[in-house]
Amino acid sequence: PFARRQLGMESYTHALYISPLGEKNSAYQQRFDGYRDRLLESTNSSMHVEWFELNISTPESMSLRLNNELGDCKYQFILLGSSRMAAATVKAVRAAGCHNKDVPTKVGTFDTSEEIFDLVFATRQLEFAVDQYNHMQGWAPVHFAALYVTTGIVLSSPPEGLYLSGPVLYTQGDTSVTDTLRTCADAAFPVCPNTLGPDGNPSKCPCSDRSKIVIGGVVHGITSDTFWDAVFAAAAQGADDMGVDLRFDRFEPQESNEILFRKMSAKILSLCQGGVDGLFVSLSDPVIVDAVKICQELNVPVMSINAGFAESKEIGLIHHVGMVESNAGYQAGFKMAELATFDKAICLNYESGIAVVQQRCDGFKEAIGELGIEYGEVRVPDDNEARFKNIVETEIGATGDWSGYAILIAGSPLIPPSLDLKKVHAGVVMGSFDTNDLTNEAIDNGDLLFAIDQQPYLQGYIPLPILTHAAKTKQLFLNHAIESGPSFVTSSPNEKLANCVAGSFPVCPEHPHEDYNYISDALIILGYVFFAIQALASLFAIAWMIYNRKATVVRASQPEFLSLVAIGCVIFAATILPLSVQGRYRFERNAITLQETETLSEDTQLVDAACMAVPWLICIGFVLIYSALIAKLRRIHTIMVSSLSLKRIQVTREKVLTTILGFLLPIIAVLTSWTLISPLRWERTVTKTDFVTGFPTESFGRCTSEHSAAFASTSACVIALCLAYALVLSYKTRKMPVEFSESTYIAASVIYFFQLLALGVPIMIIARENTNSYYVVFSLILFLVSFGITLLIFTPKIIAHRNRTSEEVLRSNRNSRISMVPQSLLLEESHGHGSSSVAQIRERARMSTILRLDTASVGDEERILERDGSVRKNLPHTSTDQGGSTSREDNDQW
């Protein structure tokens, strides 16, 4: 930089390079080498260039060392390898008065910041600062790496060997750095909605709303030219990735290129005058160049793609993306000579003449000339195959296989008719610019030696990130050309890659957020808590019965049945578990279109099983609860009735099991039929879609089946019959004490159940579309029903056991049974004389049997009944008088 300013180098004898102590690396070394070599070159090797490493751990030590090193002002140049030392260095220079010497000490630094800009532009204590565009160094690798990962495409190496983000020199007279640019560079140019700087604090730089950035594009690629399909697709993808507004229209075929170029020129002027933030164009004609110059006057950043590398560089466009066409043609000549032997080479050019194609042919001509081979150029139409064939055969010959000829096809529209000629004249060898499915097939068949890929996808994509970032950062590569080719393709890609190339590497669209209306995790945990409480309650009830199994209350309560009740309550409450299972769509969805495929989702089978588990657990649990209670009540009722009729009865376990199975088997049959014929399946229904894309934004999932209503109704009828029978038996045994019969509480549980249904079902219907509310209400009903039944059945037993002794229980039972006997039987004297009838005495005996049966378990019944039956057989046969009473003597025998 100093040499370019044409300073009097004879006055400069010493220069210093300063870097941080302990941080010596290749970057600092290369900076020093370049600094030293340039100064030595400028002073005929008379300059003394020194390297000083500075300890910057503390400000005090740094200032002390600098004052000692710079105090004699012997250095005319000081270059700082890091900007962290800038403020201390200029302070030391000024403290020593070196800036006021006849040959003042000038200080420059690498790297920039808001503080450095102040030292350069405001106080002018720094001569210059070297920027390496660290923001570009951050975003560019990400974009290029993403392109490589998704497409396999890489840029061609430029002549410089690498793409440069610096050095960019800012001097004291530079007016390009505005206050806003300085502030935003320090804040790393935040993009909305991010409003924070690199340090995590609110940025002083307003965030960039990229949706308001407009990028325009104008190229000569008409709709009939398939080469440009990839360019337009890539540009659209680039705009989508960057979130900017792209205005890039494609022209239809025109009567002539002159008309096309005039339309392109008008479009360019329209975009620039309309206020685009960046523009990319193909410089395919001088009239296009003139329009671009007007855009430059309007301060619109413009870059060229595909065509016009020389013109782009000449008029100072920011970049050119493509390949150097003449260089590609030149390399094609040597590649063709490497792969085949021929005596004459022909370049097929467009009849209408396009500058980019002409440059290809010119480069090819140069190479063929250097090889000492005869060259010819034939201009052919790109829209008339008959004329094309006639022109080429006129030039070469209508007959023969054209052995010894080599043809370079300069544009993709000329490939199909050229390959048709190859079928007629098999001796000719051909190479082509551009690649597509046709060229891949021709290479495999041996009809083409090679195809030159200029990677049109890159030509369409790269301008978008470059122009988008440049609109706010003003940072660009130092290379003018960003080269996408040439790349010689001598073998076709595999099928997978070929499909991706043909589809221009489709990228899954960014879908709008979809609300799946999942049950919240907190509510699912609440449901699990409900189930856990019920499981613990049932476990406690069973454990209590086992622990107190010899107690009178427990033995009289028939614990076998109550255990089934406790298990049934757990099964019923377990419905909460499958109710918590939820899934996405039944079938996998296409990643791009979101349309359902024929492949089941991974969780579909699990969710389907959960759907069908709900009715199974509800019905089996509920029926098990009440069938066990019914069996218990039915046994008590049967014994009571049989004793009153003086019949010997034995209620075995098999008979009890028959009662339970009588209710379980029908409901199992219904549920099995439901599962086999019309099982519940998980389905998700889209309820809202995005207005623009049509993609779903909200959906609900639920279990459905075609005949679910019919099976649910049938199951409900079985349960209703079970409840009705339970109520009937409860009524018939209503006067049994609570220690031995639960008739009152069974009736209460049924009423309690219907109250919950009356309250909860309407709420569930209303909240059907709100999954959280529906789940909470459903889970609460399941929990309250099961837990309520557990409390109603077991709490009275526990209280009775705690508060009463066995003798009190028996006394209570006797009093209760006496209340069931007709009052006439309780009179000591009937029909006079205070005597009892034989019938009365027999009734008292039967009641005694009932009392003992109530305190016996199922295994004790037969023993008691057999004993009482033998007593009855030995009763005397007495006769009654006309009044129906026995004599006192008979009564004494009783």
mmCIF file with all atom_site columns, C-alpha atoms in Angstrom, residues 674-784:
data_model
loop_
_atom_site.group_PDB
_atom_site.id
_atom_site.type_symbol
_atom_site.label_atom_id
_atom_site.label_alt_id
_atom_site.label_comp_id
_atom_site.label_asym_id
_atom_site.label_entity_id
_atom_site.label_seq_id
_atom_site.pdbx_PDB_ins_code
_atom_site.Cartn_x
_atom_site.Cartn_y
_atom_site.Cartn_z
_atom_site.occupancy
_atom_site.B_iso_or_equiv
_atom_site.pdbx_formal_charge
_atom_site.auth_seq_id
_atom_site.auth_comp_id
_atom_site.auth_asym_id
_atom_site.auth_atom_id
_atom_site.pdbx_PDB_model_num
ATOM 1   C CA . TRP A 1 674 ? -65.414 -55.332 16.801 1.00 0.00 ? 674 TRP A CA 1
ATOM 2   C CA . THR A 1 675 ? -61.678 -55.997 16.625 1.00 0.00 ? 675 THR A CA 1
ATOM 3   C CA . LEU A 1 676 ? -61.974 -58.420 13.708 1.00 0.00 ? 676 LEU A CA 1
ATOM 4   C CA . ILE A 1 677 ? -64.679 -56.732 11.635 1.00 0.00 ? 677 ILE A CA 1
ATOM 5   C CA . SER A 1 678 ? -64.220 -53.002 12.092 1.00 0.00 ? 678 SER A CA 1
ATOM 6   C CA . PRO A 1 679 ? -61.328 -52.199 14.427 1.00 0.00 ? 679 PRO A CA 1
ATOM 7   C CA . LEU A 1 680 ? -60.678 -48.674 15.602 1.00 0.00 ? 680 LEU A CA 1
ATOM 8   C CA . ARG A 1 681 ? -57.830 -47.126 13.617 1.00 0.00 ? 681 ARG A CA 1
ATOM 9   C CA . TRP A 1 682 ? -55.891 -43.932 14.110 1.00 0.00 ? 682 TRP A CA 1
ATOM 10  C CA . GLU A 1 683 ? -56.683 -41.266 11.546 1.00 0.00 ? 683 GLU A CA 1
ATOM 11  C CA . ARG A 1 684 ? -55.556 -37.647 11.384 1.00 0.00 ? 684 ARG A CA 1
ATOM 12  C CA . THR A 1 685 ? -57.761 -35.066 9.707  1.00 0.00 ? 685 THR A CA 1
ATOM 13  C CA . VAL A 1 686 ? -56.460 -31.742 8.360  1.00 0.00 ? 686 VAL A CA 1
ATOM 14  C CA . THR A 1 687 ? -58.610 -28.868 9.602  1.00 0.00 ? 687 THR A CA 1
ATOM 15  C CA . LYS A 1 688 ? -56.621 -25.840 8.416  1.00 0.00 ? 688 LYS A CA 1
ATOM 16  C CA . THR A 1 689 ? -54.226 -25.237 5.519  1.00 0.00 ? 689 THR A CA 1
ATOM 17  C CA . ASP A 1 690 ? -51.833 -22.477 4.525  1.00 0.00 ? 690 ASP A CA 1
ATOM 18  C CA . PHE A 1 691 ? -53.527 -20.055 2.159  1.00 0.00 ? 691 PHE A CA 1
ATOM 19  C CA . VAL A 1 692 ? -50.509 -19.747 -0.141 1.00 0.00 ? 692 VAL A CA 1
ATOM 20  C CA . THR A 1 693 ? -48.925 -23.225 -0.201 1.00 0.00 ? 693 THR A CA 1
ATOM 21  C CA . GLY A 1 694 ? -51.933 -25.356 0.689  1.00 0.00 ? 694 GLY A CA 1
ATOM 22  C CA . PHE A 1 695 ? -49.852 -27.226 3.267  1.00 0.00 ? 695 PHE A CA 1
ATOM 23  C CA . PRO A 1 696 ? -51.648 -28.231 6.486  1.00 0.00 ? 696 PRO A CA 1
ATOM 24  C CA . THR A 1 697 ? -51.303 -25.894 9.456  1.00 0.00 ? 697 THR A CA 1
ATOM 25  C CA . GLU A 1 698 ? -53.607 -27.694 11.881 1.00 0.00 ? 698 GLU A CA 1
ATOM 26  C CA . SER A 1 699 ? -54.882 -31.253 12.216 1.00 0.00 ? 699 SER A CA 1
ATOM 27  C CA . PHE A 1 700 ? -56.633 -33.509 14.719 1.00 0.00 ? 700 PHE A CA 1
ATOM 28  C CA . GLY A 1 701 ? -56.031 -37.191 15.331 1.00 0.00 ? 701 GLY A CA 1
ATOM 29  C CA . ARG A 1 702 ? -58.666 -39.598 16.633 1.00 0.00 ? 702 ARG A CA 1
ATOM 30  C CA . CYS A 1 703 ? -59.655 -43.265 16.611 1.00 0.00 ? 703 CYS A CA 1
ATOM 31  C CA . THR A 1 704 ? -62.376 -44.115 14.119 1.00 0.00 ? 704 THR A CA 1
ATOM 32  C CA . SER A 1 705 ? -63.929 -47.090 12.362 1.00 0.00 ? 705 SER A CA 1
ATOM 33  C CA . GLU A 1 706 ? -66.814 -47.588 9.971  1.00 0.00 ? 706 GLU A CA 1
ATOM 34  C CA . HIS A 1 707 ? -69.068 -49.488 12.379 1.00 0.00 ? 707 HIS A CA 1
ATOM 35  C CA . SER A 1 708 ? -67.789 -48.164 15.700 1.00 0.00 ? 708 SER A CA 1
ATOM 36  C CA . ALA A 1 709 ? -71.197 -46.733 16.659 1.00 0.00 ? 709 ALA A CA 1
ATOM 37  C CA . ALA A 1 710 ? -72.956 -50.100 16.273 1.00 0.00 ? 710 ALA A CA 1
ATOM 38  C CA . PHE A 1 711 ? -70.369 -52.004 18.306 1.00 0.00 ? 711 PHE A CA 1
ATOM 39  C CA . ALA A 1 712 ? -70.199 -49.302 20.962 1.00 0.00 ? 712 ALA A CA 1
ATOM 40  C CA . SER A 1 713 ? -73.991 -49.377 21.300 1.00 0.00 ? 713 SER A CA 1
ATOM 41  C CA . THR A 1 714 ? -74.001 -53.171 21.653 1.00 0.00 ? 714 THR A CA 1
ATOM 42  C CA . SER A 1 715 ? -71.304 -52.987 24.311 1.00 0.00 ? 715 SER A CA 1
ATOM 43  C CA . ALA A 1 716 ? -73.284 -50.309 26.137 1.00 0.00 ? 716 ALA A CA 1
ATOM 44  C CA . CYS A 1 717 ? -76.369 -52.565 26.113 1.00 0.00 ? 717 CYS A CA 1
ATOM 45  C CA . VAL A 1 718 ? -74.424 -55.435 27.728 1.00 0.00 ? 718 VAL A CA 1
ATOM 46  C CA . ILE A 1 719 ? -73.127 -53.048 30.389 1.00 0.00 ? 719 ILE A CA 1
ATOM 47  C CA . ALA A 1 720 ? -76.628 -51.637 30.925 1.00 0.00 ? 720 ALA A CA 1
ATOM 48  C CA . LEU A 1 721 ? -78.031 -55.138 31.471 1.00 0.00 ? 721 LEU A CA 1
ATOM 49  C CA . CYS A 1 722 ? -75.262 -55.801 33.948 1.00 0.00 ? 722 CYS A CA 1
ATOM 50  C CA . LEU A 1 723 ? -76.077 -52.620 35.859 1.00 0.00 ? 723 LEU A CA 1
ATOM 51  C CA . ALA A 1 724 ? -79.818 -53.310 35.788 1.00 0.00 ? 724 ALA A CA 1
ATOM 52  C CA . TYR A 1 725 ? -79.393 -56.809 37.196 1.00 0.00 ? 725 TYR A CA 1
ATOM 53  C CA . ALA A 1 726 ? -77.068 -55.442 39.872 1.00 0.00 ? 726 ALA A CA 1
ATOM 54  C CA . LEU A 1 727 ? -79.746 -52.939 40.896 1.00 0.00 ? 727 LEU A CA 1
ATOM 55  C CA . VAL A 1 728 ? -82.414 -55.683 41.089 1.00 0.00 ? 728 VAL A CA 1
ATOM 56  C CA . LEU A 1 729 ? -80.260 -57.890 43.316 1.00 0.00 ? 729 LEU A CA 1
ATOM 57  C CA . SER A 1 730 ? -79.322 -54.876 45.420 1.00 0.00 ? 730 SER A CA 1
ATOM 58  C CA . TYR A 1 731 ? -82.984 -54.246 46.052 1.00 0.00 ? 731 TYR A CA 1
ATOM 59  C CA . LYS A 1 732 ? -83.698 -57.856 46.984 1.00 0.00 ? 732 LYS A CA 1
ATOM 60  C CA . THR A 1 733 ? -80.822 -57.946 49.477 1.00 0.00 ? 733 THR A CA 1
ATOM 61  C CA . ARG A 1 734 ? -81.273 -54.414 50.706 1.00 0.00 ? 734 ARG A CA 1
ATOM 62  C CA . LYS A 1 735 ? -81.832 -55.430 54.370 1.00 0.00 ? 735 LYS A CA 1
ATOM 63  C CA . MET A 1 736 ? -78.606 -57.388 54.692 1.00 0.00 ? 736 MET A CA 1
ATOM 64  C CA . PRO A 1 737 ? -76.062 -55.619 56.954 1.00 0.00 ? 737 PRO A CA 1
ATOM 65  C CA . VAL A 1 738 ? -73.235 -53.732 55.250 1.00 0.00 ? 738 VAL A CA 1
ATOM 66  C CA . GLU A 1 739 ? -70.653 -56.062 56.760 1.00 0.00 ? 739 GLU A CA 1
ATOM 67  C CA . PHE A 1 740 ? -71.909 -58.903 54.566 1.00 0.00 ? 740 PHE A CA 1
ATOM 68  C CA . SER A 1 741 ? -73.722 -57.271 51.664 1.00 0.00 ? 741 SER A CA 1
ATOM 69  C CA . GLU A 1 742 ? -73.009 -54.103 49.597 1.00 0.00 ? 742 GLU A CA 1
ATOM 70  C CA . SER A 1 743 ? -76.459 -53.671 48.106 1.00 0.00 ? 743 SER A CA 1
ATOM 71  C CA . THR A 1 744 ? -76.802 -50.086 49.275 1.00 0.00 ? 744 THR A CA 1
ATOM 72  C CA . TYR A 1 745 ? -73.369 -49.102 48.015 1.00 0.00 ? 745 TYR A CA 1
ATOM 73  C CA . ILE A 1 746 ? -73.743 -50.945 44.725 1.00 0.00 ? 746 ILE A CA 1
ATOM 74  C CA . ALA A 1 747 ? -76.882 -48.963 44.064 1.00 0.00 ? 747 ALA A CA 1
ATOM 75  C CA . ALA A 1 748 ? -75.042 -45.821 45.115 1.00 0.00 ? 748 ALA A CA 1
ATOM 76  C CA . SER A 1 749 ? -72.165 -46.633 42.726 1.00 0.00 ? 749 SER A CA 1
ATOM 77  C CA . VAL A 1 750 ? -74.559 -47.061 39.803 1.00 0.00 ? 750 VAL A CA 1
ATOM 78  C CA . ILE A 1 751 ? -76.224 -43.733 40.549 1.00 0.00 ? 751 ILE A CA 1
ATOM 79  C CA . TYR A 1 752 ? -72.781 -42.166 40.980 1.00 0.00 ? 752 TYR A CA 1
ATOM 80  C CA . PHE A 1 753 ? -71.712 -43.593 37.621 1.00 0.00 ? 753 PHE A CA 1
ATOM 81  C CA . PHE A 1 754 ? -74.711 -42.163 35.805 1.00 0.00 ? 754 PHE A CA 1
ATOM 82  C CA . GLN A 1 755 ? -74.186 -38.791 37.446 1.00 0.00 ? 755 GLN A CA 1
ATOM 83  C CA . LEU A 1 756 ? -70.624 -38.690 36.144 1.00 0.00 ? 756 LEU A CA 1
ATOM 84  C CA . LEU A 1 757 ? -71.823 -39.642 32.669 1.00 0.00 ? 757 LEU A CA 1
ATOM 85  C CA . ALA A 1 758 ? -74.538 -37.001 32.740 1.00 0.00 ? 758 ALA A CA 1
ATOM 86  C CA . LEU A 1 759 ? -71.988 -34.376 33.658 1.00 0.00 ? 759 LEU A CA 1
ATOM 87  C CA . GLY A 1 760 ? -68.944 -35.565 31.698 1.00 0.00 ? 760 GLY A CA 1
ATOM 88  C CA . VAL A 1 761 ? -70.355 -36.792 28.356 1.00 0.00 ? 761 VAL A CA 1
ATOM 89  C CA . PRO A 1 762 ? -71.775 -33.388 27.291 1.00 0.00 ? 762 PRO A CA 1
ATOM 90  C CA . ILE A 1 763 ? -68.466 -31.776 28.183 1.00 0.00 ? 763 ILE A CA 1
ATOM 91  C CA . MET A 1 764 ? -66.600 -34.402 26.154 1.00 0.00 ? 764 MET A CA 1
ATOM 92  C CA . ILE A 1 765 ? -68.852 -33.758 23.173 1.00 0.00 ? 765 ILE A CA 1
ATOM 93  C CA . ILE A 1 766 ? -68.320 -30.007 23.425 1.00 0.00 ? 766 ILE A CA 1
ATOM 94  C CA . ALA A 1 767 ? -64.555 -30.429 23.866 1.00 0.00 ? 767 ALA A CA 1
ATOM 95  C CA . ARG A 1 768 ? -64.259 -33.022 21.092 1.00 0.00 ? 768 ARG A CA 1
ATOM 96  C CA . GLU A 1 769 ? -62.052 -30.719 18.997 1.00 0.00 ? 769 GLU A CA 1
ATOM 97  C CA . ASN A 1 770 ? -59.904 -29.711 21.967 1.00 0.00 ? 770 ASN A CA 1
ATOM 98  C CA . THR A 1 771 ? -57.682 -32.677 22.664 1.00 0.00 ? 771 THR A CA 1
ATOM 99  C CA . ASN A 1 772 ? -56.428 -31.410 26.006 1.00 0.00 ? 772 ASN A CA 1
ATOM 100 C CA . SER A 1 773 ? -59.908 -30.780 27.404 1.00 0.00 ? 773 SER A CA 1
ATOM 101 C CA . TYR A 1 774 ? -61.227 -34.050 25.987 1.00 0.00 ? 774 TYR A CA 1
ATOM 102 C CA . TYR A 1 775 ? -58.370 -36.025 27.514 1.00 0.00 ? 775 TYR A CA 1
ATOM 103 C CA . VAL A 1 776 ? -58.718 -34.389 30.921 1.00 0.00 ? 776 VAL A CA 1
ATOM 104 C CA . VAL A 1 777 ? -62.479 -34.960 31.116 1.00 0.00 ? 777 VAL A CA 1
ATOM 105 C CA . PHE A 1 778 ? -62.232 -38.561 29.851 1.00 0.00 ? 778 PHE A CA 1
ATOM 106 C CA . SER A 1 779 ? -59.382 -39.404 32.233 1.00 0.00 ? 779 SER A CA 1
ATOM 107 C CA . LEU A 1 780 ? -61.190 -37.773 35.135 1.00 0.00 ? 780 LEU A CA 1
ATOM 108 C CA . ILE A 1 781 ? -64.345 -39.808 34.479 1.00 0.00 ? 781 ILE A CA 1
ATOM 109 C CA . LEU A 1 782 ? -62.337 -43.031 34.311 1.00 0.00 ? 782 LEU A CA 1
ATOM 110 C CA . PHE A 1 783 ? -60.533 -42.204 37.530 1.00 0.00 ? 783 PHE A CA 1
ATOM 111 C CA . LEU A 1 784 ? -63.589 -41.015 39.459 1.00 0.00 ? 784 LEU A CA 1
#
